[in-house]
Each structure stands twice: as structure tokens, then as C-alpha cells.
Amino acid sequence: MARERWCIVGGGMLGLALAHKLARQDREITILEASDRFGGLADAWTVGPVTWDRHYHVTLMSDLHMRDLLKDIGLADDMNWRTTRTDFYENSRFHPLNNAIDFLRFPPLGLIDKARLAFTILYASRLKNGVALESIPVAAWLKKLSGECTYERIWKPLLRAKLGENHKIVSASFIWSVINRFYSARRAGIEKEMFGYVTGGYKRIIDTLVADLESRGVICRESAPVREISQSPHGISVRTSVGTDTFDRVVVTVPGDHAARMCAALTQHERDRLDALRYQGVVCASVVLKKPLRGRYLTYVADETVPFTGVIEMTAVVDPETFNGLSLVYLPHYLPADHPLFDESEEVLRENCISNLKRMYPHITDDDVVAFRVSRARNVMAVQALNYSKAVPPMETSVPGLHIVNSAQIINGNLNVDEAIGLADRAVPQLQRLAAAPALPDAANNNPPLAIPAE
Ligand SMILES: Cc1cc2nc3c(=O)[nH]c(=O)nc-3n(C[C@H](O)[C@H](O)[C@H](O)COP(=O)(O)OP(=O)(O)OC[C@H]3O[C@@H](n4cnc5c(N)ncnc54)[C@H](O)[C@@H]3O)c2cc1C
């Protein structure tokens, strides 16, 4: 019997993880990726003399899905674990925020406010499920538990750092999921949370994963942007810039508006639902410096005059020898996907970033800046607005054989690779159940072999 032919649209970590799991069964799998490299938001690029992740990435000890995947592809022993330090920048001063003593010394808050903040964190960490918080605006919930002052001085800057202006519309389940991510180590029986990276960064992870997929017969095509997915008498037709092919099953992993545009076969209602998902984007500068900043992996920036919402000193985690002794720093600015800053020139962004970096870290001079490059990603994370779970598109569609599995389906969770792989884990049994339902006309028997030529 001809093997079932499956197509996965999108070669980010979610698409690759789905292929990794689906390839265990006897079926032909093709991944179509628009860009000239796999990995999506987790891909790597080159900034001056440094090649590393385009966006800062670490794995937590409690990221068990990710660690299982690394084990499967033989990279688990190449993980380097580090304890990290965190700062909070406010009023031109850095405040360490690493342990209970830092917290008690933390000057922006008085004793009662600190007690209410501690209570809020403890209370949220004890809540088993964030769904009940979906109908409460995050600001209202935090103000009620922590008080107005703590909201303004602590929570609001932290929310801004992660969500930009979208912090005004998210529900309380967002902050519940953030707090819970930091308690997940304890739940997983891990004594101390640590941050890790694989030697060689995500480039090595993705190269190894793609090589592993190819060795198991998965067809991995980059530079193959999907233009249209339609229903045909023989299955689901997928048109790319280089040809059309027909599959028994197609799984679309791309963001909602992209999926709505390409899935002509869906009903208007289904496409409107995908299109209505609002995304959080990021303009994220990578800066290569001759000197370290302060050796903190993460600094929350609570100063609204600074044009980035955090400072991530990657070389506080990654051995600086990896970059020949240079320091790699990321300056993310989280924004709504339609913000005009996405169209700003690299020169203006560079001037804004470097002048403010020098203001925050006076020991840094222009001469210390070795290289600068900006990544602009408009569709990073679906914004979990009020009652979000009701807006999420289901995996099953009105078109038999066409499925949506994308990161918008991560409900009450943070966006990270571990969640993406967890979503793939949950999706596979559901896709298999749908595939076992009454069969479509057999695409493999009625169609010519793969019509998409290699580039
Ligand atoms: C600044 C930043 C920092 C982060 N830090 C961390 C971290 O520390 N730890 C962590 O675990 N996670 C982190 N993440 C999150 C992580 O990168 C994502 O969770 C993960 O990469 C999402 O994978 P995905 O496949 O769902 O989406 P994406 O990576 O967006 O993949 C979607 C893919 O679909 C492709 N595509 C789009 N349209 C088409 C089309 N028409 N045809 C074919 N292909 C198409 C895209 O090119 C892309 O490759 C971070 C993300 C960002 C932006």
C-alpha cells in the first residue's frame, strides 16, 4: 500500500518537532519552509564576527519536552547549565533581584508593598489552573492583590518588558503562566532552576534535527513559501512559489494571519477567526561588544525613556570564548505587530540603542561596539486577551485532511520552545485520530510524485 503523504507548512521548532514525532510512523512527510533556513524565530544569524541565535534563547532545567528532544537527537550531553543573575533598572540605578535578601532590600517598595508582592507570587504559584483568570484584566487582578504602588513600580514595568503596549489588553492568566514557569522547576522535582544552552547554539540544534529528520526519510524543503492550500479531488493541494503538490494531510503551523491567507479551502468564518488573532512582535537588536556590561543575563528596564524593554547579556550564560572573548548583548523591544518601529531604519535604531546603552552602562564607549544588527519579528506570540481560549482556532477544520497546529493554541502558557514541543506532543495523537477517520481519496495513488523541485 502507498504510504500516506503528509505536509507540514512551516519549519520553525513547532513544525520540526511535529515532523520528528510523526516520522515515527510509516508515512511520507514533507516540511515546507518559506525562509532559506529552518528554525523560524529560533534560527541563527551572523552579527559581525559572531554567529549565534537571532533572538536570545535559553533552555530551563524544567523544559522537559525540549530536553527529551535533545536526548532523541543526541545533544543532551552538550547542554551547558548556568545559574544566572537578574537586575531591575529604574531611575538610572540597577537593583539586583536574585534572592529573598535582594528582594527585602529592593528600594522601590516599602515593607507592606513587599509583603503584598510576595503574597501575590505565592498565591499565583498555588493556583493549579489559569483558565479562571481569563476574564480578569491583568492590571485589575494585580492591583487588587499587590496594591496600586506595587503595580506601578514593579508589575507594570515587567509586563511592559514582555508585552509592550499589549499589556493593557491581556488577562490575568498571562501573569499566572509567567509566575508558574518560574515554579515549574520545583514541580518537576528540580531543586534549583538553571539556564542552559547547547554548545553551538540553536544553529547546531536545528542542523542536527533537520539532519536526523532527513536520515529518517523526511523531505525538508527550505525556500518554499506556501502560497495557497486548496481542496482537490485527490486530497489537499499545496501551491508554493516553485510548484504544486497534493497530500493526504496538511498541517499548517504558521501564525494566524498567514494561515488565513494561504488556506483558501477554509470557510470565511474559519479564516476570520485565524485573522482575528492579534500578535505581539519584537524589534530585537544584537550588539557585539568588546567588554561585558554587568554580567547579568537579564535586566528588566523600567525606564520608559529607554527604547528597549530589557537587556539580555548572553555572555553571562554562554562561555565568552564561544565569541573569541567578545560580549553578545540583545536589546529587545516588544511591540504590537503593526507598530511603526518595525519600519524604522537600522541607522536610527542603532543610534537609539547605542546612545541609551552608553547612558545605562557608562563604561561602554562607541569604540566598544564591534557590530550591530536588528531582527524584526511581527508574529512572535498571540496576545492572550480576555477570554482568549474561546478565540483559539481548533486543530480540526471544515476541510478533511487540513489541520491547524500553531503556537496560538498554547493557552495559559508562555511562548517558548518547550511549550511548542509540548503542543506537538499533544497534537500528534489528535492528528492520528483524525487520520484514522474515513479516508480521503488516496492522494498518493492519484497524483504524480512530489512536484516541488529542490532549489
Ligand atoms: C526575542 C525572543 C526570545 C525568545 N527566547 C526564548 C527562550 O529563551 N527560550 C525558549 O524556549 N523560547 C524562546 N523564544 C520563543 C521561541 O523562539 C518560539 O517559541 C519558537 O521558536 C516558536 O516556534 P514556531 O515554530 O511555533 O514558530 P516560528 O518560529 O514563527 O515558525 C514558523 C515558521 O513558519 C514559516 N512560514 C511562515 N509563512 C510561511 C509560508 N507561507 N510557507 C512556509 N513557511 C512559512 C516561518 O518562516 C517560520 O520558520 C523566544 C522568541 C523570541 C522572539
Short mmCIF file of C-alpha atoms and ligand atoms in Angstrom, two decimals:
data_model
loop_
_atom_site.label_atom_id
_atom_site.label_comp_id
_atom_site.label_asym_id
_atom_site.label_seq_id
_atom_site.Cartn_x
_atom_site.Cartn_y
_atom_site.Cartn_z
CA MET A 1 0.00 0.00 0.00
CA ALA A 2 1.23 3.53 -0.80
CA ARG A 3 2.31 5.44 2.28
CA GLU A 4 0.14 8.34 3.42
CA ARG A 5 1.63 11.65 2.33
CA TRP A 6 1.71 14.41 4.94
CA CYS A 7 2.86 18.01 4.50
CA ILE A 8 3.88 20.32 7.37
CA VAL A 9 3.79 24.01 6.48
CA GLY A 10 6.40 25.98 8.45
CA GLY A 11 9.83 24.75 9.52
CA GLY A 12 10.06 26.52 12.88
CA MET A 13 10.63 24.47 16.05
CA LEU A 14 6.94 23.50 16.13
CA GLY A 15 6.91 22.18 12.53
CA LEU A 16 10.22 20.36 13.05
CA ALA A 17 9.03 18.82 16.35
CA LEU A 18 5.79 17.64 14.70
CA ALA A 19 7.78 16.02 11.89
CA HIS A 20 10.08 14.41 14.48
CA LYS A 21 7.09 12.76 16.16
CA LEU A 22 5.05 11.95 13.04
CA ALA A 23 8.06 10.37 11.29
CA ARG A 24 7.96 7.50 13.79
CA GLN A 25 5.03 6.06 11.86
CA ASP A 26 5.28 4.75 8.31
CA ARG A 27 4.29 7.80 6.27
CA GLU A 28 5.94 10.18 3.84
CA ILE A 29 6.45 13.61 5.39
CA THR A 30 7.42 16.85 3.66
CA ILE A 31 8.19 20.09 5.51
CA LEU A 32 7.84 23.31 3.50
CA GLU A 33 9.62 26.37 4.95
CA ALA A 34 9.37 29.85 3.40
CA SER A 35 12.76 31.12 4.52
CA ASP A 36 16.13 29.94 3.20
CA ARG A 37 16.83 28.28 6.56
CA PHE A 38 14.89 26.25 9.12
CA GLY A 39 14.24 27.31 12.70
CA GLY A 40 11.89 30.30 12.40
CA LEU A 41 12.21 32.52 15.49
CA ALA A 42 14.87 30.16 16.85
CA ASP A 43 17.16 30.34 13.81
CA ALA A 44 20.72 31.68 13.86
CA TRP A 45 22.41 34.53 12.02
CA THR A 46 25.72 36.36 11.83
CA VAL A 47 26.43 39.70 13.51
CA GLY A 48 29.94 40.92 12.60
CA PRO A 49 32.32 38.18 13.77
CA VAL A 50 29.65 36.27 15.76
CA THR A 51 27.21 33.59 14.56
CA TRP A 52 24.55 32.84 17.17
CA ASP A 53 20.77 32.77 17.73
CA ARG A 54 18.89 35.66 16.05
CA HIS A 55 16.87 36.01 19.25
CA TYR A 56 18.22 35.19 22.71
CA HIS A 57 17.33 31.64 23.70
CA VAL A 58 17.95 29.62 26.83
CA THR A 59 16.55 26.27 27.94
CA LEU A 60 15.34 25.91 31.53
CA MET A 61 16.13 22.77 33.54
CA SER A 62 12.37 22.28 33.81
CA ASP A 63 11.93 22.33 29.98
CA LEU A 64 11.41 18.57 29.90
CA HIS A 65 9.90 18.34 26.37
CA MET A 66 12.90 20.18 24.96
CA ARG A 67 15.36 18.09 26.93
CA ASP A 68 13.70 14.89 25.65
CA LEU A 69 14.03 16.14 22.09
CA LEU A 70 17.72 16.91 22.66
CA LYS A 71 18.16 13.38 24.05
CA ASP A 72 16.47 11.91 20.95
CA ILE A 73 18.85 13.72 18.58
CA GLY A 74 21.96 13.05 20.68
CA LEU A 75 22.60 16.56 22.02
CA ALA A 76 21.58 16.14 25.68
CA ASP A 77 25.20 15.83 26.81
CA ASP A 78 26.13 19.08 25.03
CA MET A 79 23.97 21.17 27.34
CA ASN A 80 25.81 23.73 29.49
CA TRP A 81 23.92 24.75 32.64
CA ARG A 82 24.45 28.05 34.44
CA THR A 83 22.91 29.90 37.36
CA THR A 84 22.17 33.45 36.29
CA ARG A 85 21.60 36.83 37.87
CA THR A 86 18.86 39.39 37.24
CA ASP A 87 18.76 43.18 37.62
CA PHE A 88 15.93 45.66 37.66
CA TYR A 89 16.82 49.09 36.18
CA GLU A 90 14.89 52.07 37.48
CA ASN A 91 15.73 55.78 37.92
CA SER A 92 19.22 55.27 36.46
CA ARG A 93 20.01 52.61 39.08
CA PHE A 94 20.42 48.84 38.94
CA HIS A 95 18.75 46.80 41.68
CA PRO A 96 19.70 43.11 41.94
CA LEU A 97 16.71 40.76 42.07
CA ASN A 98 18.04 37.28 42.69
CA ASN A 99 17.04 36.07 46.13
CA ALA A 100 14.99 36.88 49.23
CA ILE A 101 17.66 39.27 50.59
CA ASP A 102 17.75 41.31 47.33
CA PHE A 103 14.01 41.36 47.45
CA LEU A 104 13.89 42.67 51.04
CA ARG A 105 16.43 45.34 50.18
CA PHE A 106 14.63 46.33 46.99
CA PRO A 107 14.30 50.14 47.45
CA PRO A 108 11.39 50.96 45.13
CA LEU A 109 8.94 49.32 47.58
CA GLY A 110 8.06 49.74 51.25
CA LEU A 111 7.68 46.77 53.63
CA ILE A 112 3.89 46.36 53.26
CA ASP A 113 4.11 46.53 49.47
CA LYS A 114 6.85 43.89 49.53
CA ALA A 115 4.65 41.65 51.67
CA ARG A 116 1.74 42.08 49.22
CA LEU A 117 4.06 41.35 46.28
CA ALA A 118 5.29 38.16 47.98
CA PHE A 119 1.70 37.16 48.72
CA THR A 120 0.71 37.69 45.06
CA ILE A 121 3.53 35.48 43.79
CA LEU A 122 2.80 32.77 46.35
CA TYR A 123 -0.93 32.87 45.66
CA ALA A 124 -0.44 32.67 41.86
CA SER A 125 2.06 29.83 42.20
CA ARG A 126 -0.50 27.81 44.21
CA LEU A 127 -3.28 28.21 41.63
CA LYS A 128 -3.45 24.99 39.61
CA ASN A 129 -5.07 26.46 36.53
CA GLY A 130 -5.12 29.93 34.99
CA VAL A 131 -8.32 29.48 32.97
CA ALA A 132 -10.43 31.06 35.73
CA LEU A 133 -8.31 34.23 35.38
CA GLU A 134 -9.02 34.60 31.68
CA SER A 135 -11.90 37.00 32.19
CA ILE A 136 -9.99 39.37 34.53
CA PRO A 137 -7.77 42.15 33.12
CA VAL A 138 -4.20 41.64 34.35
CA ALA A 139 -3.91 45.17 35.81
CA ALA A 140 -7.13 44.83 37.84
CA TRP A 141 -6.04 41.46 39.27
CA LEU A 142 -2.53 42.59 40.18
CA LYS A 143 -3.70 45.89 41.70
CA LYS A 144 -6.21 44.02 43.87
CA LEU A 145 -3.61 41.57 45.18
CA SER A 146 -0.46 43.71 45.27
CA GLY A 147 -1.77 47.28 45.56
CA GLU A 148 -1.55 50.28 43.23
CA CYS A 149 2.03 51.24 44.15
CA THR A 150 3.48 47.74 43.57
CA TYR A 151 1.59 47.51 40.31
CA GLU A 152 3.03 50.81 39.04
CA ARG A 153 6.60 50.25 40.30
CA ILE A 154 7.05 46.53 39.63
CA TRP A 155 4.32 44.73 37.73
CA LYS A 156 3.69 47.34 35.04
CA PRO A 157 7.39 47.61 34.03
CA LEU A 158 7.64 43.79 34.00
CA LEU A 159 4.51 43.48 31.86
CA ARG A 160 5.76 46.22 29.53
CA ALA A 161 9.10 44.40 29.23
CA LYS A 162 7.34 41.29 27.91
CA LEU A 163 4.25 42.68 26.19
CA GLY A 164 4.88 46.33 25.27
CA GLU A 165 1.58 48.22 24.89
CA ASN A 166 -0.31 44.91 24.69
CA HIS A 167 -0.01 44.69 28.49
CA LYS A 168 -3.17 46.83 28.55
CA ILE A 169 -5.34 44.12 26.99
CA VAL A 170 -4.06 40.80 28.35
CA SER A 171 -5.86 38.80 31.01
CA ALA A 172 -4.55 37.80 34.43
CA SER A 173 -3.86 34.27 33.16
CA PHE A 174 -0.78 35.69 31.37
CA ILE A 175 0.98 36.67 34.60
CA TRP A 176 -0.18 33.42 36.20
CA SER A 177 1.62 31.49 33.44
CA VAL A 178 4.80 33.61 33.83
CA ILE A 179 4.92 33.03 37.59
CA ASN A 180 4.24 29.33 37.09
CA ARG A 181 7.07 28.97 34.58
CA PHE A 182 9.45 30.03 37.35
CA TYR A 183 7.93 27.50 39.75
CA SER A 184 7.96 24.68 37.21
CA ALA A 185 11.42 23.50 38.33
CA ARG A 186 10.07 22.79 41.80
CA ARG A 187 7.08 20.96 40.34
CA ALA A 188 9.39 18.88 38.13
CA GLY A 189 11.36 17.88 41.25
CA ILE A 190 14.37 20.01 40.28
CA GLU A 191 15.93 21.73 43.28
CA LYS A 192 17.32 24.77 41.57
CA GLU A 193 16.31 26.34 38.25
CA MET A 194 19.20 26.84 35.87
CA PHE A 195 19.50 28.20 32.35
CA GLY A 196 21.22 26.21 29.65
CA TYR A 197 22.43 26.33 26.08
CA VAL A 198 23.73 23.71 23.72
CA THR A 199 27.31 24.20 22.58
CA GLY A 200 26.94 25.78 19.12
CA GLY A 201 23.56 27.34 19.99
CA TYR A 202 20.28 26.78 18.16
CA LYS A 203 22.09 26.54 14.82
CA ARG A 204 23.53 23.23 15.99
CA ILE A 205 20.17 22.07 17.39
CA ILE A 206 18.33 22.86 14.16
CA ASP A 207 21.05 21.49 11.85
CA THR A 208 21.12 18.25 13.90
CA LEU A 209 17.33 17.98 14.00
CA VAL A 210 16.97 18.54 10.24
CA ALA A 211 19.77 16.01 9.52
CA ASP A 212 18.04 13.50 11.83
CA LEU A 213 14.70 14.04 10.03
CA GLU A 214 16.33 13.62 6.61
CA SER A 215 18.05 10.43 7.74
CA ARG A 216 14.56 9.08 8.55
CA GLY A 217 13.23 9.97 5.08
CA VAL A 218 11.53 13.31 5.88
CA ILE A 219 11.74 15.70 2.93
CA CYS A 220 12.87 19.11 4.26
CA ARG A 221 12.44 21.94 1.75
CA GLU A 222 13.54 25.46 2.58
CA SER A 223 12.88 28.48 0.27
CA ALA A 224 9.43 27.01 -0.42
CA PRO A 225 6.87 29.63 0.69
CA VAL A 226 3.37 28.21 0.56
CA ARG A 227 1.02 30.48 -1.38
CA GLU A 228 -2.24 28.56 -1.36
CA ILE A 229 -3.77 25.43 0.15
CA SER A 230 -6.92 24.18 -1.54
CA GLN A 231 -9.08 21.08 -1.67
CA SER A 232 -8.70 18.90 -4.74
CA PRO A 233 -10.44 15.67 -5.78
CA HIS A 234 -7.34 13.74 -4.71
CA GLY A 235 -6.56 15.38 -1.36
CA ILE A 236 -5.18 18.75 -0.28
CA SER A 237 -3.22 20.73 -2.88
CA VAL A 238 -0.36 22.92 -1.74
CA ARG A 239 0.95 25.59 -4.11
CA THR A 240 4.38 27.08 -3.43
CA SER A 241 6.44 29.55 -5.45
CA VAL A 242 8.03 26.56 -7.19
CA GLY A 243 5.16 24.17 -7.90
CA THR A 244 2.04 22.41 -6.66
CA ASP A 245 1.73 19.07 -4.93
CA THR A 246 -1.16 17.13 -3.38
CA PHE A 247 -1.10 15.44 0.02
CA ASP A 248 -3.39 13.28 2.13
CA ARG A 249 -2.87 15.51 5.16
CA VAL A 250 -1.58 19.08 5.58
CA VAL A 251 -0.67 20.58 8.96
CA VAL A 252 -0.27 24.37 8.99
CA THR A 253 1.98 25.68 11.79
CA VAL A 254 2.37 29.33 10.68
CA PRO A 255 0.86 32.37 12.50
CA GLY A 256 -2.90 33.04 12.22
CA ASP A 257 -2.96 35.75 9.53
CA HIS A 258 -0.51 33.80 7.32
CA ALA A 259 -2.66 30.68 7.73
CA ALA A 260 -5.84 32.65 6.89
CA ARG A 261 -4.25 33.99 3.69
CA MET A 262 -2.98 30.65 2.41
CA CYS A 263 -5.92 28.39 3.38
CA ALA A 264 -8.37 29.25 0.61
CA ALA A 265 -10.15 25.96 1.28
CA LEU A 266 -11.36 27.08 4.73
CA THR A 267 -14.71 28.79 5.27
CA GLN A 268 -14.79 32.57 5.64
CA HIS A 269 -15.65 32.13 9.32
CA GLU A 270 -12.58 29.94 9.90
CA ARG A 271 -10.32 32.40 8.09
CA ASP A 272 -11.77 35.37 10.01
CA ARG A 273 -11.07 33.54 13.26
CA LEU A 274 -7.43 32.96 12.29
CA ASP A 275 -7.07 36.53 11.06
CA ALA A 276 -8.51 37.95 14.27
CA LEU A 277 -5.60 36.62 16.37
CA ARG A 278 -3.55 39.63 17.48
CA TYR A 279 0.20 39.16 17.67
CA GLN A 280 2.93 40.55 19.81
CA GLY A 281 6.08 41.33 17.86
CA VAL A 282 9.64 42.23 18.75
CA VAL A 283 12.31 44.50 17.35
CA CYS A 284 15.41 42.88 18.79
CA ALA A 285 18.91 44.32 18.37
CA SER A 286 22.00 42.14 18.70
CA VAL A 287 25.10 44.06 19.78
CA VAL A 288 28.61 42.62 19.84
CA LEU A 289 30.82 44.47 22.35
CA LYS A 290 34.48 44.34 23.31
CA LYS A 291 33.54 44.43 27.02
CA PRO A 292 30.92 42.82 29.23
CA LEU A 293 28.13 45.02 30.69
CA ARG A 294 27.43 43.78 34.26
CA GLY A 295 27.38 40.01 33.86
CA ARG A 296 23.60 39.75 34.39
CA TYR A 297 21.68 37.54 31.98
CA LEU A 298 18.51 39.62 32.30
CA THR A 299 17.93 43.26 33.20
CA TYR A 300 14.33 44.48 33.25
CA VAL A 301 14.24 48.09 32.09
CA ALA A 302 11.59 50.05 34.00
CA ASP A 303 12.59 53.40 32.46
CA GLU A 304 10.17 54.38 29.71
CA THR A 305 12.71 56.79 28.15
CA VAL A 306 14.91 53.80 27.21
CA PRO A 307 13.90 52.47 23.76
CA PHE A 308 14.20 48.79 24.73
CA THR A 309 12.35 46.86 27.41
CA GLY A 310 15.17 44.62 28.59
CA VAL A 311 18.90 43.95 28.30
CA ILE A 312 20.00 40.36 27.81
CA GLU A 313 23.69 39.73 28.25
CA MET A 314 24.04 36.39 26.50
CA THR A 315 27.67 36.03 27.53
CA ALA A 316 26.50 35.82 31.16
CA VAL A 317 25.27 32.34 30.15
CA VAL A 318 27.30 31.40 27.07
CA ASP A 319 31.04 31.00 27.54
CA PRO A 320 32.61 34.22 26.07
CA GLU A 321 35.30 32.03 24.44
CA THR A 322 32.50 30.98 22.04
CA PHE A 323 32.71 34.55 20.67
CA ASN A 324 36.51 34.92 20.95
CA GLY A 325 36.21 36.91 24.18
CA LEU A 326 33.62 39.36 22.82
CA SER A 327 30.26 40.01 24.55
CA LEU A 328 26.92 39.38 22.89
CA VAL A 329 24.02 41.52 24.12
CA TYR A 330 20.38 41.61 22.97
CA LEU A 331 18.13 44.67 23.33
CA PRO A 332 14.52 43.56 22.76
CA HIS A 333 11.63 45.97 22.33
CA TYR A 334 8.28 44.14 22.41
CA LEU A 335 5.60 45.87 20.33
CA PRO A 336 2.19 45.26 18.72
CA ALA A 337 2.69 43.71 15.26
CA ASP A 338 1.53 46.89 13.46
CA HIS A 339 3.82 49.32 15.32
CA PRO A 340 5.68 51.84 13.07
CA LEU A 341 9.03 50.98 14.72
CA PHE A 342 9.10 47.79 12.62
CA ASP A 343 9.72 50.04 9.58
CA GLU A 344 12.38 52.25 11.21
CA SER A 345 15.80 52.30 9.54
CA GLU A 346 18.68 50.29 11.01
CA GLU A 347 20.72 53.55 11.42
CA VAL A 348 18.05 55.20 13.61
CA LEU A 349 17.58 52.04 15.68
CA ARG A 350 21.34 51.73 16.11
CA GLU A 351 21.70 55.34 17.27
CA ASN A 352 18.80 54.96 19.77
CA CYS A 353 20.07 51.65 21.14
CA ILE A 354 23.75 52.53 21.47
CA SER A 355 23.22 56.00 22.98
CA ASN A 356 20.93 54.53 25.65
CA LEU A 357 23.21 51.56 26.28
CA LYS A 358 26.04 54.05 26.94
CA ARG A 359 23.74 56.03 29.27
CA MET A 360 22.91 52.88 31.27
CA TYR A 361 26.47 51.47 31.26
CA PRO A 362 28.84 54.50 31.23
CA HIS A 363 31.95 52.27 30.87
CA ILE A 364 30.81 51.42 27.31
CA THR A 365 32.04 53.74 24.53
CA ASP A 366 31.41 53.85 20.77
CA ASP A 367 34.76 52.18 20.31
CA ASP A 368 33.49 49.10 22.21
CA VAL A 369 30.74 48.43 19.66
CA VAL A 370 32.06 45.78 17.26
CA ALA A 371 28.82 45.01 15.38
CA PHE A 372 25.10 45.77 15.46
CA ARG A 373 22.14 44.11 13.70
CA VAL A 374 18.38 44.27 14.16
CA SER A 375 15.84 41.46 13.82
CA ARG A 376 12.19 42.40 13.27
CA ALA A 377 9.63 39.69 14.00
CA ARG A 378 5.99 40.79 13.90
CA ASN A 379 4.36 37.47 14.82
CA VAL A 380 6.08 36.27 17.94
CA MET A 381 3.18 35.41 20.24
CA ALA A 382 -0.61 35.60 20.07
CA VAL A 383 -1.78 38.13 22.65
CA GLN A 384 -3.83 36.38 25.34
CA ALA A 385 -6.59 38.98 25.59
CA LEU A 386 -9.71 38.47 27.75
CA ASN A 387 -11.39 35.06 27.32
CA TYR A 388 -8.64 34.05 24.93
CA SER A 389 -9.28 30.30 24.96
CA LYS A 390 -12.65 30.88 23.27
CA ALA A 391 -10.92 32.68 20.35
CA VAL A 392 -8.32 29.98 19.68
CA PRO A 393 -8.76 28.14 16.36
CA PRO A 394 -9.14 24.36 16.68
CA MET A 395 -6.80 21.80 15.07
CA GLU A 396 -9.61 20.24 13.09
CA THR A 397 -11.03 22.31 10.23
CA SER A 398 -14.04 22.02 7.94
CA VAL A 399 -11.71 20.54 5.30
CA PRO A 400 -10.95 16.85 5.93
CA GLY A 401 -7.17 16.41 5.96
CA LEU A 402 -6.34 20.10 6.61
CA HIS A 403 -5.24 20.93 10.16
CA ILE A 404 -4.07 23.99 12.04
CA VAL A 405 -1.46 23.46 14.75
CA ASN A 406 0.14 26.74 15.70
CA SER A 407 1.54 28.47 18.75
CA ALA A 408 -1.71 30.41 19.26
CA GLN A 409 -3.04 27.12 20.65
CA ILE A 410 -0.67 27.42 23.63
CA ILE A 411 -3.27 28.57 26.13
CA ASN A 412 -2.30 29.80 29.57
CA GLY A 413 1.34 29.17 28.79
CA ASN A 414 4.33 31.29 27.86
CA LEU A 415 5.66 31.17 24.38
CA ASN A 416 8.85 29.12 24.41
CA VAL A 417 10.31 26.17 22.55
CA ASP A 418 9.38 23.75 25.33
CA GLU A 419 5.71 24.77 25.04
CA ALA A 420 5.91 24.44 21.23
CA ILE A 421 7.25 20.88 21.53
CA GLY A 422 4.61 20.12 24.20
CA LEU A 423 1.96 21.34 21.75
CA ALA A 424 3.38 19.00 19.09
CA ASP A 425 3.19 16.14 21.63
CA ARG A 426 -0.47 16.86 22.30
CA ALA A 427 -1.31 17.40 18.61
CA VAL A 428 0.09 14.11 17.28
CA PRO A 429 -2.48 11.74 18.91
CA GLN A 430 -5.27 14.08 17.84
CA LEU A 431 -3.96 14.20 14.25
CA GLN A 432 -3.65 10.42 14.27
CA ARG A 433 -7.22 10.07 15.47
CA LEU A 434 -8.41 12.36 12.67
CA ALA A 435 -6.29 10.45 10.14
CA ALA A 436 -7.89 7.18 11.24
CA ALA A 437 -11.35 8.58 10.40
CA PRO A 438 -12.88 7.63 6.98
CA ALA A 439 -10.21 8.05 4.32
CA LEU A 440 -9.95 10.72 1.68
CA PRO A 441 -9.41 9.73 -1.95
CA ASP A 442 -5.86 8.43 -1.98
CA ALA A 443 -3.53 11.29 -2.87
CA ALA A 444 -0.52 9.02 -3.21
CA ASN A 445 -2.18 6.83 -5.86
CA ASN A 446 -3.79 9.55 -7.90
CA ASN A 447 -1.02 12.10 -8.12
CA PRO A 448 2.41 12.31 -9.65
CA PRO A 449 5.37 12.20 -7.23
CA LEU A 450 6.47 15.36 -5.47
CA ALA A 451 6.15 18.22 -7.94
CA ILE A 452 8.19 20.69 -5.92
CA PRO A 453 11.71 20.63 -7.31
CA ALA A 454 14.70 21.12 -4.99
CA GLU A 455 16.16 24.64 -5.27
C1 LIG B 1 13.12 37.54 21.32
C2 LIG B 1 12.73 36.11 21.57
C3 LIG B 1 13.30 35.42 22.64
C4 LIG B 1 12.93 34.10 22.89
N1 LIG B 1 13.53 33.45 23.92
C5 LIG B 1 13.24 32.14 24.13
C6 LIG B 1 13.94 31.41 25.13
O1 LIG B 1 14.82 31.93 25.82
N2 LIG B 1 13.62 30.10 25.30
C7 LIG B 1 12.66 29.48 24.57
O2 LIG B 1 12.43 28.28 24.76
N3 LIG B 1 11.98 30.16 23.61
C8 LIG B 1 12.24 31.47 23.38
N4 LIG B 1 11.58 32.15 22.39
C9 LIG B 1 10.40 31.55 21.76
C10 LIG B 1 10.72 30.56 20.64
O3 LIG B 1 11.58 31.12 19.71
C11 LIG B 1 9.39 30.17 19.98
O4 LIG B 1 8.54 29.64 20.96
C12 LIG B 1 9.50 29.11 18.92
O5 LIG B 1 10.62 29.32 18.11
C13 LIG B 1 8.20 29.13 18.09
O6 LIG B 1 8.27 28.19 17.04
P1 LIG B 1 7.10 28.06 15.97
O7 LIG B 1 7.51 27.00 15.04
O8 LIG B 1 5.80 27.95 16.66
O9 LIG B 1 7.02 29.49 15.24
P2 LIG B 1 8.05 30.18 14.24
O10 LIG B 1 9.42 30.09 14.75
O11 LIG B 1 7.49 31.55 13.98
O12 LIG B 1 7.95 29.29 12.92
C14 LIG B 1 7.00 29.47 11.91
C15 LIG B 1 7.70 29.14 10.60
O13 LIG B 1 6.75 29.22 9.54
C16 LIG B 1 7.40 29.76 8.41
N5 LIG B 1 6.40 30.29 7.48
C17 LIG B 1 5.64 31.42 7.60
N6 LIG B 1 4.87 31.58 6.49
C18 LIG B 1 5.13 30.52 5.67
C19 LIG B 1 4.66 30.12 4.40
N7 LIG B 1 3.77 30.86 3.72
N8 LIG B 1 5.15 28.99 3.84
C20 LIG B 1 6.06 28.21 4.52
N9 LIG B 1 6.56 28.56 5.73
C21 LIG B 1 6.09 29.69 6.30
C22 LIG B 1 8.29 30.84 9.00
O14 LIG B 1 9.32 31.21 8.11
C23 LIG B 1 8.81 30.13 10.25
O15 LIG B 1 10.01 29.42 10.01
C24 LIG B 1 11.96 33.46 22.09
C25 LIG B 1 11.39 34.15 21.00
C26 LIG B 1 11.79 35.45 20.74
C27 LIG B 1 11.21 36.17 19.56
#
